[in-house]
Amino acid sequence: WYYFPELRISLNYQTDENGTVKLAFTQMHQNIFMLNKTITLAPNSPWKLADYHLEPSRAYQFSLGVFRTTTKRDWEYSVEVFYKNARNYTEFKDGADFLGSPLVETTVLQGDLKSYGIEVLLKKYWPKINIWLAYTYSRSLVKVDGPNSWDKINNGNQYPSNFDIPHVLNFMFLYHISKRVTFGTTITYQSGKPGTFPTSYYYIDGVAHLDYSDRNKYRIPDYFRTDISL
């Protein structure tokens, strides 16, 4: 049996009529894990409960934000920073095959994850035009450093998690041509997600074997997208 308190603490302080400062602390626990070796969901992605071998993950998150609007309410902007520390974060061993093994705990390792970043949001309102601009810089890093060599990933060194996207930029433009016609466009840019790729191959008794890079050493190309609507 596992039991933990779930704490939520928030403070909202109004500095003046046009500004507030928000401070929050959250303590979270997760007793169920999705066993998935890719970033996206797959039909063969099972769920696994915490047990004698896999402990529940525990996370603590702090956030601090400053939010302001101008006197005429036509400008709105905010800056928010956050830090998150998680224990018992689940990661697969190199070359693990959880579908072919009934002992799932032998293919999964648990380590520490820390995330931090800053988010900036700017909004501008005119009678017919609305503009939103948001930028986020954040990092999500994992470290699995067990007591034995087979309990480590990347030799116990820190590496980016599957969801580590340092730069995210979103822009929205909305123009009200008339009461019934609106033109809009959105632009999205994101840093490429990390990945582990083969770097070489070798032969043993005539059978080819792949040799992979360190965990999440490389990244796929950056993502850019534009949508236009009327």
PDB file of C-alpha atoms in Angstrom:
ATOM      1  CA  TRP A   1       0.000   0.000   0.000  1.00  0.00           C
ATOM      2  CA  TYR A   2       1.214   3.471  -0.878  1.00  0.00           C
ATOM      3  CA  TYR A   3      -0.298   6.632   0.524  1.00  0.00           C
ATOM      4  CA  PHE A   4       0.868  10.250   0.311  1.00  0.00           C
ATOM      5  CA  PRO A   5      -0.643  13.689   0.942  1.00  0.00           C
ATOM      6  CA  GLU A   6      -1.548  15.764  -2.111  1.00  0.00           C
ATOM      7  CA  LEU A   7      -0.767  19.409  -1.337  1.00  0.00           C
ATOM      8  CA  ARG A   8      -1.966  22.459  -3.280  1.00  0.00           C
ATOM      9  CA  ILE A   9      -0.906  25.892  -2.066  1.00  0.00           C
ATOM     10  CA  SER A  10      -1.509  29.106  -4.015  1.00  0.00           C
ATOM     11  CA  LEU A  11      -1.113  32.797  -3.245  1.00  0.00           C
ATOM     12  CA  ASN A  12      -2.578  35.606  -5.334  1.00  0.00           C
ATOM     13  CA  TYR A  13      -1.380  39.110  -4.409  1.00  0.00           C
ATOM     14  CA  GLN A  14      -2.823  42.174  -6.175  1.00  0.00           C
ATOM     15  CA  THR A  15      -0.099  44.812  -6.428  1.00  0.00           C
ATOM     16  CA  ASP A  16      -2.442  47.471  -7.873  1.00  0.00           C
ATOM     17  CA  GLU A  17      -5.543  47.738 -10.030  1.00  0.00           C
ATOM     18  CA  ASN A  18      -3.691  46.489 -13.096  1.00  0.00           C
ATOM     19  CA  GLY A  19      -1.296  43.878 -11.740  1.00  0.00           C
ATOM     20  CA  THR A  20      -1.100  40.677  -9.719  1.00  0.00           C
ATOM     21  CA  VAL A  21       1.612  38.305  -8.530  1.00  0.00           C
ATOM     22  CA  LYS A  22       0.815  34.599  -8.249  1.00  0.00           C
ATOM     23  CA  LEU A  23       2.813  31.995  -6.346  1.00  0.00           C
ATOM     24  CA  ALA A  24       1.928  28.290  -6.313  1.00  0.00           C
ATOM     25  CA  PHE A  25       3.257  25.003  -4.942  1.00  0.00           C
ATOM     26  CA  THR A  26       1.956  21.574  -5.942  1.00  0.00           C
ATOM     27  CA  GLN A  27       2.818  18.114  -4.649  1.00  0.00           C
ATOM     28  CA  MET A  28       1.703  15.251  -6.887  1.00  0.00           C
ATOM     29  CA  HIS A  29       1.959  11.458  -6.933  1.00  0.00           C
ATOM     30  CA  GLN A  30       1.288   8.946  -9.682  1.00  0.00           C
ATOM     31  CA  ASN A  31       0.659   5.270  -8.994  1.00  0.00           C
ATOM     32  CA  ILE A  32       0.188   4.112 -12.584  1.00  0.00           C
ATOM     33  CA  PHE A  33       2.574   4.230 -15.542  1.00  0.00           C
ATOM     34  CA  MET A  34       2.143   3.823 -19.282  1.00  0.00           C
ATOM     35  CA  LEU A  35       4.740   1.454 -20.713  1.00  0.00           C
ATOM     36  CA  ASN A  36       5.527   3.061 -24.022  1.00  0.00           C
ATOM     37  CA  LYS A  37       8.933   3.312 -25.672  1.00  0.00           C
ATOM     38  CA  THR A  38       7.878   6.036 -28.113  1.00  0.00           C
ATOM     39  CA  ILE A  39       6.629   9.587 -27.641  1.00  0.00           C
ATOM     40  CA  THR A  40       3.209   8.840 -29.151  1.00  0.00           C
ATOM     41  CA  LEU A  41       0.603   6.327 -28.046  1.00  0.00           C
ATOM     42  CA  ALA A  42       0.678   2.901 -29.642  1.00  0.00           C
ATOM     43  CA  PRO A  43      -1.958   0.143 -29.690  1.00  0.00           C
ATOM     44  CA  ASN A  44       0.360  -2.078 -27.642  1.00  0.00           C
ATOM     45  CA  SER A  45       1.019   0.471 -24.880  1.00  0.00           C
ATOM     46  CA  PRO A  46      -0.092  -1.190 -21.607  1.00  0.00           C
ATOM     47  CA  TRP A  47      -0.584   0.356 -18.190  1.00  0.00           C
ATOM     48  CA  LYS A  48       1.384  -0.748 -15.124  1.00  0.00           C
ATOM     49  CA  LEU A  49       0.496  -0.164 -11.494  1.00  0.00           C
ATOM     50  CA  ALA A  50       3.056   0.584  -8.823  1.00  0.00           C
ATOM     51  CA  ASP A  51       4.030  -2.574  -6.941  1.00  0.00           C
ATOM     52  CA  TYR A  52       6.799  -4.029  -4.764  1.00  0.00           C
ATOM     53  CA  HIS A  53       9.424  -3.241  -7.411  1.00  0.00           C
ATOM     54  CA  LEU A  54       8.198   0.039  -8.962  1.00  0.00           C
ATOM     55  CA  GLU A  55       7.429   2.827  -6.526  1.00  0.00           C
ATOM     56  CA  PRO A  56       4.958   5.626  -7.299  1.00  0.00           C
ATOM     57  CA  SER A  57       6.455   8.719  -8.861  1.00  0.00           C
ATOM     58  CA  ARG A  58       6.489  11.864  -6.725  1.00  0.00           C
ATOM     59  CA  ALA A  59       6.739  15.395  -8.050  1.00  0.00           C
ATOM     60  CA  TYR A  60       7.013  18.872  -6.557  1.00  0.00           C
ATOM     61  CA  GLN A  61       6.374  21.978  -8.623  1.00  0.00           C
ATOM     62  CA  PHE A  62       6.870  25.666  -7.869  1.00  0.00           C
ATOM     63  CA  SER A  63       5.635  28.522 -10.059  1.00  0.00           C
ATOM     64  CA  LEU A  64       5.830  32.300  -9.831  1.00  0.00           C
ATOM     65  CA  GLY A  65       4.076  34.658 -12.218  1.00  0.00           C
ATOM     66  CA  VAL A  66       3.600  38.386 -12.751  1.00  0.00           C
ATOM     67  CA  PHE A  67       0.479  39.476 -14.657  1.00  0.00           C
ATOM     68  CA  ARG A  68      -0.321  43.036 -15.737  1.00  0.00           C
ATOM     69  CA  THR A  69      -2.715  45.007 -17.922  1.00  0.00           C
ATOM     70  CA  THR A  70      -2.516  48.623 -19.027  1.00  0.00           C
ATOM     71  CA  THR A  71      -4.883  51.272 -17.756  1.00  0.00           C
ATOM     72  CA  LYS A  72      -6.927  51.197 -20.969  1.00  0.00           C
ATOM     73  CA  ARG A  73      -7.043  47.370 -20.902  1.00  0.00           C
ATOM     74  CA  ASP A  74      -5.708  47.201 -24.468  1.00  0.00           C
ATOM     75  CA  TRP A  75      -2.375  45.582 -23.495  1.00  0.00           C
ATOM     76  CA  GLU A  76      -1.984  42.452 -21.394  1.00  0.00           C
ATOM     77  CA  TYR A  77       1.285  40.723 -20.594  1.00  0.00           C
ATOM     78  CA  SER A  78       2.625  38.154 -18.156  1.00  0.00           C
ATOM     79  CA  VAL A  79       5.871  36.416 -17.188  1.00  0.00           C
ATOM     80  CA  GLU A  80       5.880  33.105 -15.329  1.00  0.00           C
ATOM     81  CA  VAL A  81       8.710  30.824 -14.183  1.00  0.00           C
ATOM     82  CA  PHE A  82       8.406  27.257 -12.926  1.00  0.00           C
ATOM     83  CA  TYR A  83      10.521  24.455 -11.504  1.00  0.00           C
ATOM     84  CA  LYS A  84       9.523  20.803 -11.158  1.00  0.00           C
ATOM     85  CA  ASN A  85      11.386  17.938  -9.517  1.00  0.00           C
ATOM     86  CA  ALA A  86      10.142  14.363  -9.885  1.00  0.00           C
ATOM     87  CA  ARG A  87      11.409  11.170  -8.233  1.00  0.00           C
ATOM     88  CA  ASN A  88      10.919   7.569  -9.397  1.00  0.00           C
ATOM     89  CA  TYR A  89      10.402   8.636 -13.007  1.00  0.00           C
ATOM     90  CA  THR A  90      10.150   5.486 -15.167  1.00  0.00           C
ATOM     91  CA  GLU A  91      12.422   4.884 -18.150  1.00  0.00           C
ATOM     92  CA  PHE A  92      13.123   1.740 -20.181  1.00  0.00           C
ATOM     93  CA  LYS A  93      16.462   0.005 -20.154  1.00  0.00           C
ATOM     94  CA  ASP A  94      18.416   0.105 -23.395  1.00  0.00           C
ATOM     95  CA  GLY A  95      17.042  -2.573 -25.714  1.00  0.00           C
ATOM     96  CA  ALA A  96      14.170  -3.459 -23.378  1.00  0.00           C
ATOM     97  CA  ASP A  97      11.250  -5.533 -24.686  1.00  0.00           C
ATOM     98  CA  PHE A  98       8.424  -5.297 -22.166  1.00  0.00           C
ATOM     99  CA  LEU A  99       5.981  -7.097 -24.488  1.00  0.00           C
ATOM    100  CA  GLY A 100       8.148 -10.225 -24.620  1.00  0.00           C
ATOM    101  CA  SER A 101       8.865 -10.379 -20.888  1.00  0.00           C
ATOM    102  CA  PRO A 102       6.289 -11.155 -18.178  1.00  0.00           C
ATOM    103  CA  LEU A 103       8.616  -9.523 -15.607  1.00  0.00           C
ATOM    104  CA  VAL A 104       8.063  -5.892 -16.502  1.00  0.00           C
ATOM    105  CA  GLU A 105      10.107  -4.633 -13.551  1.00  0.00           C
ATOM    106  CA  THR A 106      13.243  -6.132 -15.136  1.00  0.00           C
ATOM    107  CA  THR A 107      12.904  -3.848 -18.185  1.00  0.00           C
ATOM    108  CA  VAL A 108      12.107  -0.560 -16.392  1.00  0.00           C
ATOM    109  CA  LEU A 109      14.365   1.723 -14.377  1.00  0.00           C
ATOM    110  CA  GLN A 110      13.392   4.629 -12.158  1.00  0.00           C
ATOM    111  CA  GLY A 111      15.292   7.887 -11.869  1.00  0.00           C
ATOM    112  CA  ASP A 112      14.940  11.616 -11.305  1.00  0.00           C
ATOM    113  CA  LEU A 113      13.440  14.215 -13.630  1.00  0.00           C
ATOM    114  CA  LYS A 114      13.703  17.963 -13.316  1.00  0.00           C
ATOM    115  CA  SER A 115      11.985  20.577 -15.445  1.00  0.00           C
ATOM    116  CA  TYR A 116      12.274  24.343 -15.415  1.00  0.00           C
ATOM    117  CA  GLY A 117      11.425  27.216 -17.689  1.00  0.00           C
ATOM    118  CA  ILE A 118       9.957  30.636 -18.313  1.00  0.00           C
ATOM    119  CA  GLU A 119       6.788  31.604 -20.183  1.00  0.00           C
ATOM    120  CA  VAL A 120       6.123  35.062 -21.652  1.00  0.00           C
ATOM    121  CA  LEU A 121       2.715  36.094 -23.003  1.00  0.00           C
ATOM    122  CA  LEU A 122       1.812  39.375 -24.744  1.00  0.00           C
ATOM    123  CA  LYS A 123      -1.703  40.341 -25.869  1.00  0.00           C
ATOM    124  CA  LYS A 124      -2.819  43.455 -27.744  1.00  0.00           C
ATOM    125  CA  TYR A 125      -6.443  44.459 -28.369  1.00  0.00           C
ATOM    126  CA  TRP A 126      -7.675  46.966 -30.931  1.00  0.00           C
ATOM    127  CA  PRO A 127     -11.326  47.475 -31.932  1.00  0.00           C
ATOM    128  CA  LYS A 128     -10.892  45.146 -34.937  1.00  0.00           C
ATOM    129  CA  ILE A 129      -7.511  43.460 -34.386  1.00  0.00           C
ATOM    130  CA  ASN A 130      -6.325  41.060 -31.697  1.00  0.00           C
ATOM    131  CA  ILE A 131      -2.712  39.874 -31.445  1.00  0.00           C
ATOM    132  CA  TRP A 132      -1.281  37.171 -29.153  1.00  0.00           C
ATOM    133  CA  LEU A 133       2.415  36.368 -28.875  1.00  0.00           C
ATOM    134  CA  ALA A 134       3.659  33.629 -26.540  1.00  0.00           C
ATOM    135  CA  TYR A 135       7.169  32.284 -26.041  1.00  0.00           C
ATOM    136  CA  THR A 136       8.359  29.502 -23.750  1.00  0.00           C
ATOM    137  CA  TYR A 137      11.852  28.357 -22.914  1.00  0.00           C
ATOM    138  CA  SER A 138      11.894  25.160 -20.881  1.00  0.00           C
ATOM    139  CA  ARG A 139      14.027  22.098 -20.251  1.00  0.00           C
ATOM    140  CA  SER A 140      13.103  18.593 -19.098  1.00  0.00           C
ATOM    141  CA  LEU A 141      16.081  16.446 -18.048  1.00  0.00           C
ATOM    142  CA  VAL A 142      16.292  12.867 -16.738  1.00  0.00           C
ATOM    143  CA  LYS A 143      18.992  11.144 -14.702  1.00  0.00           C
ATOM    144  CA  VAL A 144      18.932   7.386 -14.062  1.00  0.00           C
ATOM    145  CA  ASP A 145      21.939   6.508 -11.921  1.00  0.00           C
ATOM    146  CA  GLY A 146      21.445   3.241 -10.054  1.00  0.00           C
ATOM    147  CA  PRO A 147      24.019   1.502  -7.830  1.00  0.00           C
ATOM    148  CA  ASN A 148      24.941  -1.052 -10.526  1.00  0.00           C
ATOM    149  CA  SER A 149      26.105  -0.607 -14.113  1.00  0.00           C
ATOM    150  CA  TRP A 150      22.919  -2.249 -15.413  1.00  0.00           C
ATOM    151  CA  ASP A 151      20.827   0.213 -13.383  1.00  0.00           C
ATOM    152  CA  LYS A 152      22.148   3.222 -15.293  1.00  0.00           C
ATOM    153  CA  ILE A 153      21.230   4.989 -18.528  1.00  0.00           C
ATOM    154  CA  ASN A 154      23.924   6.962 -20.369  1.00  0.00           C
ATOM    155  CA  ASN A 155      26.384   5.842 -17.673  1.00  0.00           C
ATOM    156  CA  GLY A 156      24.362   7.746 -15.092  1.00  0.00           C
ATOM    157  CA  ASN A 157      24.691  11.052 -16.929  1.00  0.00           C
ATOM    158  CA  GLN A 158      21.806  13.463 -17.399  1.00  0.00           C
ATOM    159  CA  TYR A 159      19.963  13.445 -20.746  1.00  0.00           C
ATOM    160  CA  PRO A 160      16.883  15.153 -22.274  1.00  0.00           C
ATOM    161  CA  SER A 161      13.536  13.499 -21.686  1.00  0.00           C
ATOM    162  CA  ASN A 162      11.241  12.548 -24.570  1.00  0.00           C
ATOM    163  CA  PHE A 163       9.282  15.763 -24.025  1.00  0.00           C
ATOM    164  CA  ASP A 164      12.222  18.172 -23.865  1.00  0.00           C
ATOM    165  CA  ILE A 165      11.340  21.034 -26.247  1.00  0.00           C
ATOM    166  CA  PRO A 166      13.506  24.051 -25.321  1.00  0.00           C
ATOM    167  CA  HIS A 167      11.890  26.682 -27.571  1.00  0.00           C
ATOM    168  CA  VAL A 168       8.186  27.152 -28.341  1.00  0.00           C
ATOM    169  CA  LEU A 169       6.826  30.248 -30.102  1.00  0.00           C
ATOM    170  CA  ASN A 170       3.136  30.847 -30.870  1.00  0.00           C
ATOM    171  CA  PHE A 171       1.706  33.856 -32.690  1.00  0.00           C
ATOM    172  CA  MET A 172      -1.981  34.586 -33.355  1.00  0.00           C
ATOM    173  CA  PHE A 173      -3.453  37.396 -35.463  1.00  0.00           C
ATOM    174  CA  LEU A 174      -7.220  38.008 -35.646  1.00  0.00           C
ATOM    175  CA  TYR A 175      -8.873  40.671 -37.809  1.00  0.00           C
ATOM    176  CA  HIS A 176     -12.617  41.342 -37.663  1.00  0.00           C
ATOM    177  CA  ILE A 177     -13.395  42.484 -41.196  1.00  0.00           C
ATOM    178  CA  SER A 178     -17.071  42.889 -40.384  1.00  0.00           C
ATOM    179  CA  LYS A 179     -19.604  41.601 -37.881  1.00  0.00           C
ATOM    180  CA  ARG A 180     -19.860  38.335 -39.840  1.00  0.00           C
ATOM    181  CA  VAL A 181     -16.414  37.939 -41.412  1.00  0.00           C
ATOM    182  CA  THR A 182     -13.175  37.298 -39.486  1.00  0.00           C
ATOM    183  CA  PHE A 183      -9.699  36.644 -40.836  1.00  0.00           C
ATOM    184  CA  GLY A 184      -7.178  34.818 -38.669  1.00  0.00           C
ATOM    185  CA  THR A 185      -3.752  33.250 -38.808  1.00  0.00           C
ATOM    186  CA  THR A 186      -1.616  31.303 -36.341  1.00  0.00           C
ATOM    187  CA  ILE A 187       2.106  30.562 -36.484  1.00  0.00           C
ATOM    188  CA  THR A 188       3.768  27.853 -34.396  1.00  0.00           C
ATOM    189  CA  TYR A 189       7.455  27.067 -34.010  1.00  0.00           C
ATOM    190  CA  GLN A 190       8.951  24.351 -31.809  1.00  0.00           C
ATOM    191  CA  SER A 191      12.395  22.903 -31.271  1.00  0.00           C
ATOM    192  CA  GLY A 192      12.786  19.358 -32.547  1.00  0.00           C
ATOM    193  CA  LYS A 193      12.076  16.587 -30.059  1.00  0.00           C
ATOM    194  CA  PRO A 194      15.013  14.435 -28.931  1.00  0.00           C
ATOM    195  CA  GLY A 195      15.592  10.933 -30.262  1.00  0.00           C
ATOM    196  CA  THR A 196      17.938   7.955 -30.105  1.00  0.00           C
ATOM    197  CA  PHE A 197      19.230   6.755 -33.481  1.00  0.00           C
ATOM    198  CA  PRO A 198      21.588   4.042 -34.748  1.00  0.00           C
ATOM    199  CA  THR A 199      25.167   5.229 -35.248  1.00  0.00           C
ATOM    200  CA  SER A 200      26.821   2.045 -36.567  1.00  0.00           C
ATOM    201  CA  TYR A 201      26.378  -1.688 -37.042  1.00  0.00           C
ATOM    202  CA  TYR A 202      28.590  -4.714 -36.568  1.00  0.00           C
ATOM    203  CA  TYR A 203      28.460  -8.457 -37.262  1.00  0.00           C
ATOM    204  CA  ILE A 204      28.580 -11.384 -34.846  1.00  0.00           C
ATOM    205  CA  ASP A 205      28.654 -14.805 -36.514  1.00  0.00           C
ATOM    206  CA  GLY A 206      27.377 -13.218 -39.691  1.00  0.00           C
ATOM    207  CA  VAL A 207      24.403 -11.545 -37.959  1.00  0.00           C
ATOM    208  CA  ALA A 208      24.183  -7.738 -38.142  1.00  0.00           C
ATOM    209  CA  HIS A 209      23.616  -5.821 -34.904  1.00  0.00           C
ATOM    210  CA  LEU A 210      22.863  -2.108 -34.541  1.00  0.00           C
ATOM    211  CA  ASP A 211      24.791   0.155 -32.194  1.00  0.00           C
ATOM    212  CA  TYR A 212      22.775   3.126 -30.906  1.00  0.00           C
ATOM    213  CA  SER A 213      23.808   6.554 -29.678  1.00  0.00           C
ATOM    214  CA  ASP A 214      23.398   7.753 -26.107  1.00  0.00           C
ATOM    215  CA  ARG A 215      19.796   8.179 -24.977  1.00  0.00           C
ATOM    216  CA  ASN A 216      18.142  11.140 -26.761  1.00  0.00           C
ATOM    217  CA  LYS A 217      21.465  12.469 -28.031  1.00  0.00           C
ATOM    218  CA  TYR A 218      20.016  13.755 -31.326  1.00  0.00           C
ATOM    219  CA  ARG A 219      16.939  15.753 -32.313  1.00  0.00           C
ATOM    220  CA  ILE A 220      14.504  15.619 -35.184  1.00  0.00           C
ATOM    221  CA  PRO A 221      14.215  18.808 -37.295  1.00  0.00           C
ATOM    222  CA  ASP A 222      12.455  21.847 -35.823  1.00  0.00           C
ATOM    223  CA  TYR A 223       8.702  22.143 -36.319  1.00  0.00           C
ATOM    224  CA  PHE A 224       7.126  25.122 -38.095  1.00  0.00           C
ATOM    225  CA  ARG A 225       3.484  25.537 -39.073  1.00  0.00           C
ATOM    226  CA  THR A 226       1.184  28.288 -40.325  1.00  0.00           C
ATOM    227  CA  ASP A 227      -2.619  28.160 -40.425  1.00  0.00           C
ATOM    228  CA  ILE A 228      -4.839  30.716 -42.185  1.00  0.00           C
ATOM    229  CA  SER A 229      -8.607  30.908 -41.775  1.00  0.00           C
ATOM    230  CA  LEU A 230     -11.475  33.056 -42.969  1.00  0.00           C
TER     231      LEU A 230
END
